[in-house]
XYZ file of C-alpha atoms in Angstrom:
775
model
C 157.188 188.438 78.303
C 160.734 188.159 77.063
C 162.132 186.972 80.385
C 160.146 184.031 81.725
C 161.713 184.493 85.152
C 160.502 188.079 85.506
C 157.236 187.757 87.380
C 156.345 191.426 87.020
C 156.725 191.239 83.231
C 153.664 189.062 82.769
C 150.077 190.315 83.047
C 149.075 189.953 86.663
C 147.232 192.164 89.139
C 148.982 195.128 87.518
C 147.492 194.237 84.111
C 144.212 192.416 84.669
C 143.311 189.605 82.318
C 140.332 190.175 80.054
C 136.923 189.809 81.620
C 136.126 186.089 81.499
C 133.281 185.031 79.308
C 130.438 182.945 80.680
C 129.975 179.843 78.530
C 126.693 179.054 80.209
C 125.237 182.352 78.908
C 126.175 181.627 75.316
C 122.902 181.161 73.403
C 124.721 178.965 70.899
C 125.517 176.442 73.670
C 128.899 175.244 74.897
C 131.938 175.856 72.711
C 132.938 173.068 70.289
C 135.775 171.781 72.482
C 133.281 171.004 75.275
C 130.874 169.072 73.115
C 130.777 165.353 73.781
C 131.665 165.692 77.465
C 129.368 163.839 79.835
C 127.771 165.595 82.805
C 130.516 165.082 85.433
C 133.233 165.827 82.871
C 131.531 169.089 81.925
C 131.126 169.952 85.604
C 134.848 169.379 86.195
C 135.782 171.630 83.269
C 133.508 174.488 84.356
C 134.291 174.328 88.099
C 136.732 177.236 88.003
C 136.497 178.829 91.413
C 137.986 177.324 94.566
C 139.539 173.926 95.238
C 138.321 171.009 93.126
C 139.120 167.303 93.404
C 138.297 165.238 90.337
C 138.173 161.557 91.285
C 138.755 160.029 87.878
C 138.350 156.265 87.704
C 140.253 154.146 85.222
C 139.232 154.828 81.626
C 136.927 157.726 82.477
C 138.641 160.349 80.297
C 140.647 162.254 82.901
C 143.257 163.452 80.393
C 140.534 164.957 78.220
C 139.029 166.688 81.245
C 142.373 168.121 82.323
C 143.311 169.439 78.877
C 139.819 170.772 78.172
C 139.803 172.565 81.513
C 143.162 174.170 80.745
C 141.940 175.199 77.292
C 138.729 176.578 78.789
C 140.643 178.788 81.225
C 142.656 180.221 78.338
C 139.723 180.519 75.910
C 137.553 182.358 78.419
C 140.346 184.759 79.334
C 140.407 183.861 83.002
C 144.205 183.744 82.962
C 147.162 184.081 80.665
C 149.322 181.001 80.005
C 152.037 182.259 82.375
C 149.533 182.457 85.219
C 148.659 178.770 85.169
C 150.699 176.127 86.995
C 150.007 172.709 85.506
C 151.928 169.793 87.025
C 152.294 166.375 85.416
C 154.391 163.342 86.347
C 156.242 162.935 83.056
C 157.639 165.288 80.433
C 155.820 163.247 77.806
C 152.482 163.956 79.498
C 153.316 167.678 79.628
C 154.124 167.815 75.906
C 151.000 165.866 75.014
C 148.869 168.229 77.086
C 150.379 171.270 75.400
C 149.673 169.789 71.960
C 146.096 168.880 72.875
C 145.385 172.341 74.229
C 146.792 173.828 71.035
C 144.447 171.707 68.931
C 141.473 172.634 71.100
C 141.909 176.409 70.937
C 143.174 176.310 67.358
C 146.585 177.880 67.883
C 149.965 177.152 69.372
C 150.046 177.754 73.101
C 152.788 180.264 73.819
C 153.969 181.114 77.289
C 153.005 177.797 78.955
C 156.195 178.135 80.922
C 154.811 176.527 84.069
C 153.525 173.320 82.509
C 155.770 170.362 83.360
C 156.856 167.883 85.999
C 157.416 168.745 89.657
C 161.162 168.576 89.118
C 161.255 170.668 85.947
C 159.201 173.411 87.565
C 161.282 173.190 90.734
C 164.448 173.771 88.671
C 162.978 176.941 87.147
C 162.155 178.349 90.559
C 165.510 177.400 92.073
C 167.613 178.888 89.268
C 165.884 182.229 89.797
C 166.424 182.227 93.574
C 169.576 180.104 93.918
C 171.477 182.810 95.792
C 168.954 182.692 98.633
C 169.879 179.028 99.169
C 173.654 179.346 98.984
C 173.846 178.214 95.350
C 174.629 179.824 92.021
C 172.010 179.811 89.282
C 174.089 177.502 87.075
C 174.098 174.694 89.656
C 174.599 171.118 88.433
C 171.975 168.395 88.852
C 173.699 165.144 89.829
C 172.686 161.853 88.269
C 172.579 158.642 90.312
C 176.160 157.613 89.536
C 177.562 160.983 90.618
C 175.465 160.898 93.761
C 176.745 157.447 94.725
C 180.353 158.461 94.081
C 180.013 161.502 96.313
C 178.372 159.484 99.076
C 181.115 156.876 98.888
C 183.721 159.600 99.409
C 181.882 160.829 102.508
C 181.452 157.304 103.869
C 185.129 156.484 103.464
C 186.065 159.886 104.889
C 184.081 158.990 107.991
C 186.058 155.733 108.393
C 182.931 153.670 107.675
C 183.158 150.339 105.864
C 181.386 151.047 102.544
C 180.968 147.311 101.917
C 179.023 146.826 105.098
C 177.221 150.145 104.686
C 176.928 150.630 100.896
C 176.408 154.116 99.419
C 173.248 152.920 97.686
C 171.595 152.259 101.044
C 172.482 155.750 102.280
C 171.213 157.248 99.007
C 167.910 155.434 99.482
C 167.561 156.750 103.034
C 168.364 160.319 101.992
C 165.948 160.129 99.085
C 163.231 158.926 101.466
C 163.880 161.833 103.824
C 163.773 164.336 100.978
C 160.537 162.829 99.662
C 159.069 163.585 103.088
C 160.374 167.152 103.015
C 162.921 166.558 105.789
C 166.151 168.543 105.887
C 168.938 167.068 108.094
C 167.825 169.068 111.131
C 164.260 167.733 110.846
C 164.986 163.994 110.522
C 163.787 162.136 113.657
C 166.809 161.088 115.714
C 165.759 157.420 115.807
C 165.830 157.180 112.003
C 169.531 157.922 111.938
C 170.206 154.506 113.454
C 169.224 152.830 110.189
C 172.709 153.475 108.823
C 176.234 153.010 110.198
C 175.185 152.606 113.828
C 173.477 155.966 114.097
C 175.563 158.097 111.720
C 172.955 158.430 108.963
C 171.851 161.965 109.838
C 175.448 163.101 110.274
C 176.283 161.840 106.775
C 173.110 163.435 105.350
C 174.203 166.780 106.783
C 177.734 166.366 105.392
C 176.283 165.378 101.998
C 174.124 168.512 101.793
C 177.075 170.693 102.777
C 179.255 169.068 100.119
C 176.590 169.605 97.457
C 176.570 173.317 98.221
C 180.363 173.428 98.052
C 180.349 172.016 94.512
C 177.242 174.033 93.519
C 175.110 170.977 92.880
C 171.719 169.441 93.682
C 170.331 165.955 93.415
C 166.769 165.320 92.230
C 165.367 165.292 95.747
C 166.760 168.784 96.328
C 164.741 170.258 93.467
C 161.635 170.170 95.641
C 163.246 170.172 99.098
C 165.091 173.437 98.334
C 161.829 174.936 97.022
C 160.145 174.090 100.313
C 163.020 175.656 102.242
C 162.852 178.735 99.991
C 159.104 179.187 100.507
C 159.275 178.576 104.258
C 162.239 180.893 104.933
C 161.425 183.652 102.425
C 157.696 184.413 102.645
C 158.036 187.264 100.152
C 159.143 184.789 97.480
C 156.239 182.479 98.272
C 153.850 185.441 98.070
C 155.147 186.231 94.564
C 154.285 182.798 93.277
C 150.987 182.685 95.128
C 150.001 185.891 93.306
C 151.346 184.577 90.028
C 149.477 181.287 89.841
C 145.798 182.105 89.458
C 145.084 178.482 88.623
C 146.887 175.321 89.687
C 146.163 171.937 88.105
C 147.739 168.634 89.128
C 147.577 165.300 87.321
C 147.933 161.908 89.075
C 147.527 163.522 92.486
C 147.349 160.110 94.169
C 151.027 159.589 93.311
C 152.367 162.691 95.063
C 154.800 162.295 97.952
C 154.874 164.420 101.096
C 157.327 167.006 99.709
C 155.220 167.489 96.559
C 152.090 167.747 98.677
C 153.589 170.428 100.936
C 154.910 172.349 97.904
C 151.479 172.388 96.251
C 149.665 173.281 99.448
C 151.876 176.316 100.022
C 151.362 177.617 96.486
C 147.597 177.031 96.571
C 147.063 179.318 99.574
C 146.983 182.311 97.209
C 144.027 182.187 94.828
C 142.954 178.718 96.105
C 141.952 177.747 92.583
C 143.583 174.327 92.702
C 142.227 171.380 90.749
C 143.709 167.953 91.471
C 142.873 165.015 89.241
C 143.571 161.508 90.469
C 142.273 158.122 91.515
C 142.777 156.876 95.054
C 142.151 153.341 93.778
C 145.211 153.549 91.530
C 147.781 154.688 94.091
C 150.419 151.967 93.613
C 153.756 153.712 94.174
C 154.029 153.759 97.962
C 157.398 151.986 97.691
C 158.866 155.105 96.076
C 157.316 157.640 98.441
C 153.798 158.197 97.078
C 151.317 158.890 99.857
C 147.688 157.947 99.119
C 146.663 159.968 102.185
C 147.295 163.169 100.202
C 144.230 162.572 98.049
C 142.155 161.062 100.870
C 142.406 164.236 102.996
C 141.965 166.757 100.197
C 138.677 168.037 101.638
C 140.343 168.554 105.032
C 143.250 170.444 103.502
C 140.989 172.636 101.386
C 137.728 173.323 103.244
C 134.787 173.857 100.934
C 136.415 171.791 98.177
C 134.203 170.433 95.449
C 134.583 166.697 94.754
C 133.550 165.475 91.308
C 133.521 161.772 90.492
C 134.151 160.559 86.956
C 132.600 157.092 86.968
C 131.532 156.443 83.369
C 134.174 154.173 81.906
C 134.882 154.264 78.165
C 137.350 151.383 78.114
C 136.208 148.137 79.707
C 133.235 145.776 79.656
C 130.613 145.475 82.368
C 132.126 142.258 83.716
C 135.668 143.659 83.919
C 134.452 146.759 85.748
C 132.255 144.653 88.036
C 135.114 142.337 88.979
C 137.527 145.214 89.570
C 134.947 147.241 91.484
C 133.998 144.347 93.754
C 137.662 143.667 94.449
C 138.592 147.228 95.398
C 135.621 147.568 97.743
C 137.593 145.494 100.265
C 139.925 148.485 100.781
C 139.038 150.713 103.702
C 141.314 153.608 102.677
C 139.363 155.012 99.723
C 136.900 157.788 98.950
C 134.606 155.505 96.991
C 133.204 155.462 93.466
C 131.546 152.933 91.183
C 132.643 152.592 87.592
C 130.008 151.824 84.985
C 129.789 151.667 81.227
C 127.023 152.268 78.696
C 128.304 149.283 76.723
C 126.561 146.255 78.220
C 127.763 142.672 77.846
C 131.233 141.391 77.169
C 133.034 138.337 78.490
C 133.376 137.640 82.222
C 136.807 137.660 83.819
C 138.128 134.109 83.688
C 139.946 132.409 86.574
C 142.284 129.703 85.300
C 143.986 127.225 87.672
C 147.134 125.526 86.365
C 149.654 123.091 87.783
C 152.798 125.241 87.667
C 154.509 128.185 86.011
C 155.454 126.196 82.950
C 151.870 125.124 82.322
C 150.769 128.697 82.957
C 153.082 129.957 80.200
C 152.008 127.140 77.885
C 148.280 127.795 78.427
C 148.605 131.545 77.917
C 150.790 131.001 74.854
C 148.172 128.743 73.311
C 145.430 131.233 74.077
C 147.427 134.003 72.401
C 147.959 131.796 69.355
C 144.222 131.219 69.197
C 143.544 134.963 69.403
C 146.092 135.571 66.658
C 144.379 133.011 64.406
C 141.111 134.862 64.927
C 142.694 138.102 63.696
C 143.561 139.813 66.989
C 146.623 142.048 66.782
C 149.419 141.027 69.137
C 149.991 144.667 70.104
C 146.554 144.592 71.744
C 147.535 141.709 74.047
C 149.441 142.125 77.316
C 150.727 139.879 80.090
C 151.003 141.702 83.417
C 153.147 140.085 86.112
C 153.665 141.020 89.748
C 157.418 140.316 89.806
C 160.050 140.650 87.113
C 161.305 137.054 87.432
C 157.937 135.798 86.124
C 158.746 136.974 82.601
C 161.339 134.261 81.959
C 158.951 131.379 81.380
C 156.827 133.472 79.034
C 159.889 134.577 77.081
C 160.991 130.956 76.775
C 157.534 129.850 75.666
C 157.169 132.639 73.139
C 160.506 131.695 71.608
C 159.293 128.115 71.216
C 155.996 129.214 69.660
C 157.524 131.992 67.567
C 155.381 134.682 69.184
C 157.111 138.090 69.029
C 157.041 140.077 72.257
C 158.377 143.223 73.881
C 159.280 143.946 77.485
C 157.703 147.267 78.458
C 159.335 149.431 81.110
C 162.261 147.095 81.668
C 164.744 144.673 80.203
C 164.105 141.208 78.876
C 165.082 138.526 81.362
C 168.420 137.654 79.778
C 169.324 141.334 79.355
C 169.201 142.124 83.056
C 172.471 143.005 84.762
C 172.547 140.117 87.208
C 171.637 137.578 84.518
C 174.275 138.901 82.123
C 176.865 138.729 84.909
C 176.000 135.138 85.813
C 175.937 134.177 82.140
C 179.370 135.758 81.677
C 180.818 133.426 84.315
C 179.293 130.435 82.531
C 180.495 131.616 79.131
C 184.100 131.852 80.362
C 183.861 128.364 81.848
C 182.538 126.973 78.577
C 184.812 129.092 76.367
C 187.972 130.510 78.024
C 188.661 132.613 74.897
C 185.480 134.695 75.476
C 187.257 137.984 76.238
C 184.047 140.060 76.428
C 182.569 137.817 79.113
C 185.835 137.666 81.079
C 186.246 141.437 81.041
C 182.653 141.888 82.214
C 183.126 139.949 85.454
C 186.834 140.290 86.168
C 186.009 142.798 88.911
C 182.419 141.757 89.696
C 182.157 141.502 92.608
C 184.932 143.926 93.499
C 188.357 142.243 93.627
C 190.650 145.229 93.307
C 191.106 144.586 89.560
C 190.328 148.002 88.113
C 190.929 149.631 84.747
C 194.726 149.687 85.175
C 194.862 145.914 85.684
C 192.585 145.277 82.699
C 194.732 147.541 80.520
C 197.804 145.467 81.420
C 195.971 142.294 80.357
C 194.809 143.859 77.097
C 198.349 144.993 76.247
C 199.805 141.544 76.881
C 196.976 139.780 75.015
C 197.464 141.996 71.945
C 201.244 141.601 72.023
C 201.139 137.813 72.199
C 197.931 137.223 70.264
C 196.283 135.318 73.126
C 193.028 135.570 75.060
C 192.614 137.691 78.191
C 192.369 134.508 80.244
C 195.729 133.284 78.928
C 197.206 136.712 79.491
C 195.920 136.594 83.061
C 197.655 133.265 83.654
C 200.946 134.692 82.463
C 200.647 138.015 84.301
C 200.224 136.107 87.555
C 203.765 134.802 87.079
C 205.291 138.252 86.617
C 205.297 141.547 88.477
C 203.413 143.840 86.075
C 200.583 144.098 88.588
C 200.603 145.233 92.191
C 200.904 142.298 94.639
C 197.296 142.671 95.824
C 195.916 142.757 92.275
C 198.164 139.866 91.215
C 196.959 137.770 94.139
C 193.291 138.521 93.352
C 193.761 137.712 89.663
C 195.532 134.436 90.455
C 192.666 133.434 92.738
C 190.137 134.199 89.994
C 192.081 132.202 87.388
C 192.324 129.288 89.827
C 188.576 129.502 90.445
C 187.854 129.237 86.731
C 190.166 126.231 86.418
C 188.359 124.536 89.294
C 184.916 125.405 87.921
C 185.928 124.077 84.508
C 186.889 120.765 86.134
C 183.595 120.683 88.044
C 181.727 121.160 84.763
C 182.801 117.635 83.791
C 181.362 116.056 86.960
C 178.561 118.344 88.205
C 175.444 119.142 86.216
C 175.176 122.695 84.925
C 172.609 123.798 87.535
C 174.856 122.720 90.400
C 177.752 124.387 88.621
C 175.919 127.712 88.508
C 175.084 127.506 92.212
C 178.738 126.753 92.997
C 179.932 129.702 90.908
C 177.448 132.132 92.461
C 178.539 131.089 95.954
C 182.305 130.755 95.453
C 182.652 133.971 93.445
C 180.795 135.986 96.072
C 178.332 137.190 93.449
C 175.203 136.038 95.299
C 176.602 137.414 98.581
C 177.163 140.759 96.867
C 173.410 141.127 96.259
C 172.495 139.631 99.631
C 174.548 142.375 101.296
C 173.160 145.068 98.998
C 170.463 147.014 100.838
C 168.984 148.719 97.782
C 165.302 148.122 96.885
C 166.383 146.342 93.684
C 168.514 143.664 95.407
C 165.717 141.211 96.378
C 164.448 141.189 92.797
C 167.932 140.460 91.486
C 168.256 137.491 93.845
C 164.874 136.197 92.660
C 166.059 136.498 89.062
C 169.214 134.507 89.832
C 167.075 131.756 91.376
C 164.857 131.799 88.305
C 167.935 131.509 86.062
C 169.040 128.439 88.021
C 165.625 126.847 87.652
C 165.448 127.679 83.959
C 168.785 125.995 83.307
C 167.381 122.744 84.676
C 165.195 122.444 81.594
C 168.274 121.810 79.419
C 170.518 118.769 79.215
C 173.849 120.579 79.268
C 175.545 123.925 79.712
C 176.363 124.059 76.001
C 172.721 123.502 75.063
C 171.616 126.212 77.475
C 174.140 128.780 76.179
C 173.084 128.044 72.617
C 169.476 128.561 73.621
C 170.289 131.978 75.083
C 171.877 133.029 71.793
C 168.630 132.124 70.032
C 166.600 134.081 72.578
C 168.659 137.220 71.981
C 168.507 136.779 68.200
C 164.757 136.332 68.351
C 164.251 139.922 69.473
C 166.241 141.309 66.566
C 164.211 139.414 63.986
C 160.783 139.924 65.523
C 158.140 141.963 63.714
C 156.607 145.176 65.030
C 153.341 143.512 66.050
C 154.255 142.074 69.476
C 152.716 140.923 72.711
C 153.501 143.318 75.569
C 155.047 141.763 78.662
C 155.476 143.952 81.733
C 155.005 144.303 85.469
C 151.727 145.588 86.869
C 153.467 148.781 87.970
C 154.696 149.459 84.434
C 151.176 148.946 83.044
C 149.754 152.037 84.765
C 148.169 154.312 82.153
C 148.117 151.669 79.391
C 145.220 149.669 77.960
C 144.821 146.561 75.806
C 141.996 144.533 74.302
C 143.115 141.377 76.108
C 145.062 141.169 79.378
C 146.517 138.059 81.031
C 147.193 138.221 84.780
C 149.349 135.263 85.870
C 150.610 134.431 89.346
C 147.598 135.380 91.476
C 148.772 133.400 94.498
C 149.460 134.204 98.131
C 153.054 135.288 98.796
C 153.487 136.286 95.146
C 150.382 138.471 94.809
C 149.754 139.944 97.293
C 153.491 140.196 97.802
C 154.832 138.548 100.931
C 157.359 141.366 101.312
C 154.673 144.081 101.119
C 152.563 142.419 103.786
C 155.480 141.752 106.121
C 156.836 145.295 105.827
C 153.618 147.333 105.677
C 150.805 145.126 107.021
C 147.314 146.357 106.194
C 148.633 149.388 104.325
C 150.722 147.106 102.141
C 147.780 144.789 101.518
C 145.601 147.678 100.357
C 148.273 148.865 97.931
C 148.594 145.319 96.568
C 144.819 145.256 96.080
C 144.985 148.569 94.216
C 147.632 146.988 92.018
C 145.241 144.124 91.216
C 142.574 146.705 90.403
C 144.955 148.490 88.038
C 145.744 145.192 86.330
C 142.108 144.320 85.720
C 141.184 147.769 84.442
C 143.919 147.718 81.777
C 141.647 145.333 79.813
C 139.087 146.562 77.306
C 137.447 143.267 76.312
C 139.062 140.277 78.009
C 140.827 139.689 81.331
C 142.212 136.269 82.273
C 143.505 135.545 85.792
C 145.800 132.547 86.386
C 147.015 130.853 89.565
C 149.310 127.857 89.929
C 149.415 124.971 92.405
C 153.221 124.791 92.327
C 155.500 127.811 92.021
C 159.276 128.216 92.208
C 159.538 131.096 94.652
C 162.340 132.413 96.866
C 164.689 129.677 95.612
C 162.371 126.749 96.391
C 159.313 124.996 95.032
C 156.239 126.088 96.967
C 152.624 124.944 96.990
C 150.807 128.285 97.147
C 147.114 128.855 97.647
C 145.180 131.147 95.292
C 145.312 134.860 95.986
C 142.648 136.244 98.275
C 141.941 138.746 95.500
C 140.260 135.997 93.461
C 137.691 135.429 96.203
C 137.015 139.169 96.411
C 135.804 139.400 92.804
C 131.983 139.026 92.640
C 130.692 135.677 91.361
C 128.489 137.208 88.696
C 131.473 138.762 86.909
C 133.875 135.811 86.802
C 134.001 132.415 85.148
C 135.907 129.541 86.740
C 137.756 127.404 84.208
C 139.964 124.351 83.918
C 141.493 121.966 86.408
C 143.322 122.742 89.590
C 145.487 121.284 92.282
C 145.872 123.775 95.089
C 146.075 123.932 98.841
C 143.022 125.184 100.717
C 144.138 127.188 103.721
C 142.334 126.619 107.014
C 144.283 128.745 109.487
C 144.504 132.206 107.958
C 141.433 133.909 109.455
C 143.124 135.751 112.314
C 146.190 136.663 110.282
C 144.129 138.165 107.452
C 141.820 140.013 109.863
C 144.931 141.616 111.368
C 146.427 142.445 107.988
C 149.116 139.828 108.499
C 150.806 137.679 105.955
C 148.587 134.624 106.291
C 151.366 132.281 105.297
C 150.670 129.418 107.689
C 151.160 125.963 106.209
C 148.352 123.987 107.862
C 146.563 122.918 104.734
C 144.791 120.105 102.933
C 145.527 118.891 99.406
C 142.504 119.231 97.149
C 143.622 117.200 94.146
C 143.755 117.841 90.450
C 140.129 117.262 89.505
C 137.566 119.238 87.577
C 137.480 122.644 89.270
C 133.814 123.355 88.556
C 132.449 120.026 89.869
C 134.520 119.055 92.876
C 136.510 122.037 94.133
C 134.335 125.073 93.570
C 135.243 127.767 96.070
C 132.834 128.466 98.890
C 132.912 132.151 97.982
C 130.577 133.448 100.673
C 132.850 131.989 103.369
C 135.900 133.209 101.502
C 134.715 136.788 101.608
C 133.799 136.611 105.292
C 137.320 135.451 106.068
C 138.959 138.208 103.982
C 140.053 135.967 101.208
C 140.555 132.523 102.724
C 139.192 129.505 100.904
C 136.866 126.843 102.252
C 138.237 123.317 102.265
C 136.638 121.132 99.615
C 134.338 118.365 100.753
C 135.939 114.971 100.806
C 134.938 112.536 98.124
C 135.066 108.777 98.131
C 137.849 107.469 95.951
C 139.074 104.092 94.730
C 141.936 102.362 96.588
C 145.334 103.728 95.649
C 147.507 101.829 93.199
C 150.508 102.630 95.407
C 151.472 101.080 98.713
C 153.465 102.200 101.755
C 157.206 102.241 101.238
C 156.920 102.057 97.460
C 159.478 104.048 95.483
C 157.934 106.619 93.097
C 158.953 109.399 90.727
C 157.481 112.910 90.300
C 158.306 115.211 87.364
C 158.966 118.200 89.629
C 160.127 116.753 92.926
C 162.077 113.722 91.726
C 162.307 110.309 93.460
C 160.780 109.470 96.801
C 159.015 106.872 98.944
C 155.354 106.604 99.940
C 154.927 107.246 103.680
C 151.137 107.717 103.865
C 148.140 106.843 101.707
C 144.739 108.565 101.834
C 142.695 107.346 98.890
C 144.234 108.880 95.807
C 146.250 111.338 97.885
C 149.731 110.241 98.897
C 152.325 111.684 101.220
C 155.789 111.276 99.735
C 159.179 111.635 101.395
C 161.216 112.949 98.474
C 164.935 112.295 98.310
C 165.664 116.007 97.809
C 164.678 116.571 101.405
C 161.009 117.601 101.243
C 157.859 115.796 102.288
C 154.794 116.638 100.207
C 151.238 115.528 99.642
C 150.527 114.826 95.985
C 147.872 113.224 93.829
C 148.754 109.736 92.663
C 147.982 110.728 89.068
C 151.198 112.764 89.085
C 153.352 109.820 90.153
C 154.884 106.870 88.397
C 156.360 103.756 89.954
C 160.132 103.921 89.989
């Protein structure tokens, strides 16, 4: 076993493994490592022969089942370590599994060469057979930056405008094709029109040829080349089919088409494939995951045994009941019902608030209360649908002194687009800020590369001045090329103009002017990458956040305190993350803000994917709820700053889909009840019509309780509240009023205590008179 690549070196059909023992015949009962398993878990461990699908619900102990099953195969002598293929989605999961198996069988597991991620195992296969694919075994694996550079070369070589057709867009298309197992000759002709007026496939072909020339692969190739190898060299496939007596796959619901085809080919040998997954937690469709892989397992492997793990060891009865009732609205699922032996617990609370700021304040206060009662902050999480939602919580936590961590991403003010925008503002406020000036001197691209910056640095050092001053002087000389000198002069002039505007415009208007005039916002608007919309949302959120401060100087000082806060925070912190990043984690208490139509479910998901997108959004809600052990708190706001404007969203349909007996309605609300969404929801549409009635900010429980039976019949729409007699309004037609959010306006209609206001900022809204003051 000295050479892990030598298949004939390991015990196989030439050297049969020891006769497997039969645990069921052991008079002493099951071995110690199987004690404590419940019935379905034990069944999953002992189901050794033929295809097996383990549908493992959230918190049902799937990792224990997977590791115990692997240990059982080894302990009973059914296979040697080198004859087991065990695929995970992360290297961390692979290492943890190896350690657990070692603890179970009481010794280090040697020879587990085929335990790892799809990509790591693909690399091992490719290096052994590289010559069959036109590569050498020492091929390079390109990172994203190298891939984009190579694509840019090909785009420019094809006389294509890389600004109009950015390399990142082509990379995304190619990655999507590879995730589906499509080589250039298999891509449907109509899909090539998505790039450069029909030249996408041509560039894909040129890209693959160039990769072979430089003896390189990208990550998508690690599986695509394996598929090509298996399909064009059946003798190689037969080797691995003989080798792998057992195949085990974790998180099967997250596999893409290429991974699915790869596994299916390998499993045609011994057919002892065990896939563990949860169709209700398939939430990565946007990166190629195909939930259909797990849904058709029984069709792909006739005679497959399906075992459901439904006993949950994490959450309370109410949390499981709410999550289970919600997910039942999905048609694309195999079906299971989670339950727990631990009865009781708190119901899931539904908390209406006025806006995002109140949402952050209310959750902050609740966390403070939990902390006073002795709850550890590390056991508290806030799970948001979109990254821009974190800003208000970060701001609130700074005010309250609550330490926090961003999991799976950057804090709001650490994100690239926010740092770039802040750099522009820092240079306006402080022209001597060389670090900020250098950051954005060529962002967006102005033709001011490293050579130009080096000239500025040399002059600044020689004269002891700032880079900005050096730039002014260089524009008067000929050290730079004419094009670079012209671009630099324009940038310096822009900063002079913006600095003058800072004395007359407020800082929010100044930011908007800078983002437009500099071309920075346009840069992201023209960027076709999946990340671009989120970056634009973050820039809008930055603009809104600045409005809470009196001046640019005050805002910049605040940011410095935010950044310092992280350095001084203690280890016990609240976790703040997106719902996608929360997969696989669990906490005692989970807060779920922003459950409103257009935000959650996501407007983009519904518009792009219809019913399929809606079902994935619902699975995401299910994942969020099932992260909670003891408490889950859902929030929805009546006013939300979304897509660059204030909106008046209605509560998410997911709230209506949670069973009454498992939720508790709390607080006050002021939301729109939608009356015209029935057909749109039935068709899986967006349901974003604006025919609505204002329900007021009154006690939620007494006056505006949802008609939940009607809501469920209409796939999540809410019944309009019954009208209630009210006293005459204190305001009259034409009267000038002021609103904290919408500013000054005039009364154009009066309906009891509900007024229609024509606001000076250009919007007409219905509001409760209690939110207005006479101007």
